[in-house]
C-alpha cells in the first residue's frame, strides 16, 4: 500500500514487497475448487449423487473433464472414491470432511446467484 492506503502496481493485493505472489488461503482454495466443474461436482455429491454417469448427466461436464476433476478432488482430499462393483469396476464418490465443509460456500453462491445473476 502507498502512504495514502492505495494499492500500487508493484505491491497490489496479491504481491509481497519483492513482487512475489503472497500466500493466500483464498487463492489456495481456488486452486482446488475454483473452476465450474469442480464446484458442480461437489454440489452433486453433496446432493447424494454418487455415480459417474449421474454426476456427468447433472453437471453436463465432458467425460474427460469429469474424470480429471474427480481425480483432482480426490487427491486434494475433498472427495473419496469407494468401489461398489468389481466386474466391471465401478466406483461411487463421497464428500470427505473437507468436502462437507464447502457446503456453506455453495449455499452462499446459490443465494448470490439467485439475487444478483439475471438470465
Coordinates of C-alpha atoms in Angstrom, one line a residue, residues 17 22 42 55-56 61 63 76 106 109:
X17 CA 7.2 -6.3 -1.3
X22 CA 1.9 -13.9 -1.4
X42 CA -19.1 -31.1 -5.2
X55 CA -22.8 -36.7 -12.0
X56 CA -22.0 -36.2 -15.6
X61 CA -19.3 -32.0 -17.8
X63 CA -16.3 -37.2 -19.8
X76 CA -6.9 -32.9 -2.7
X106 CA -22.0 -23.4 -2.2
X109 CA -23.0 -18.9 -4.1

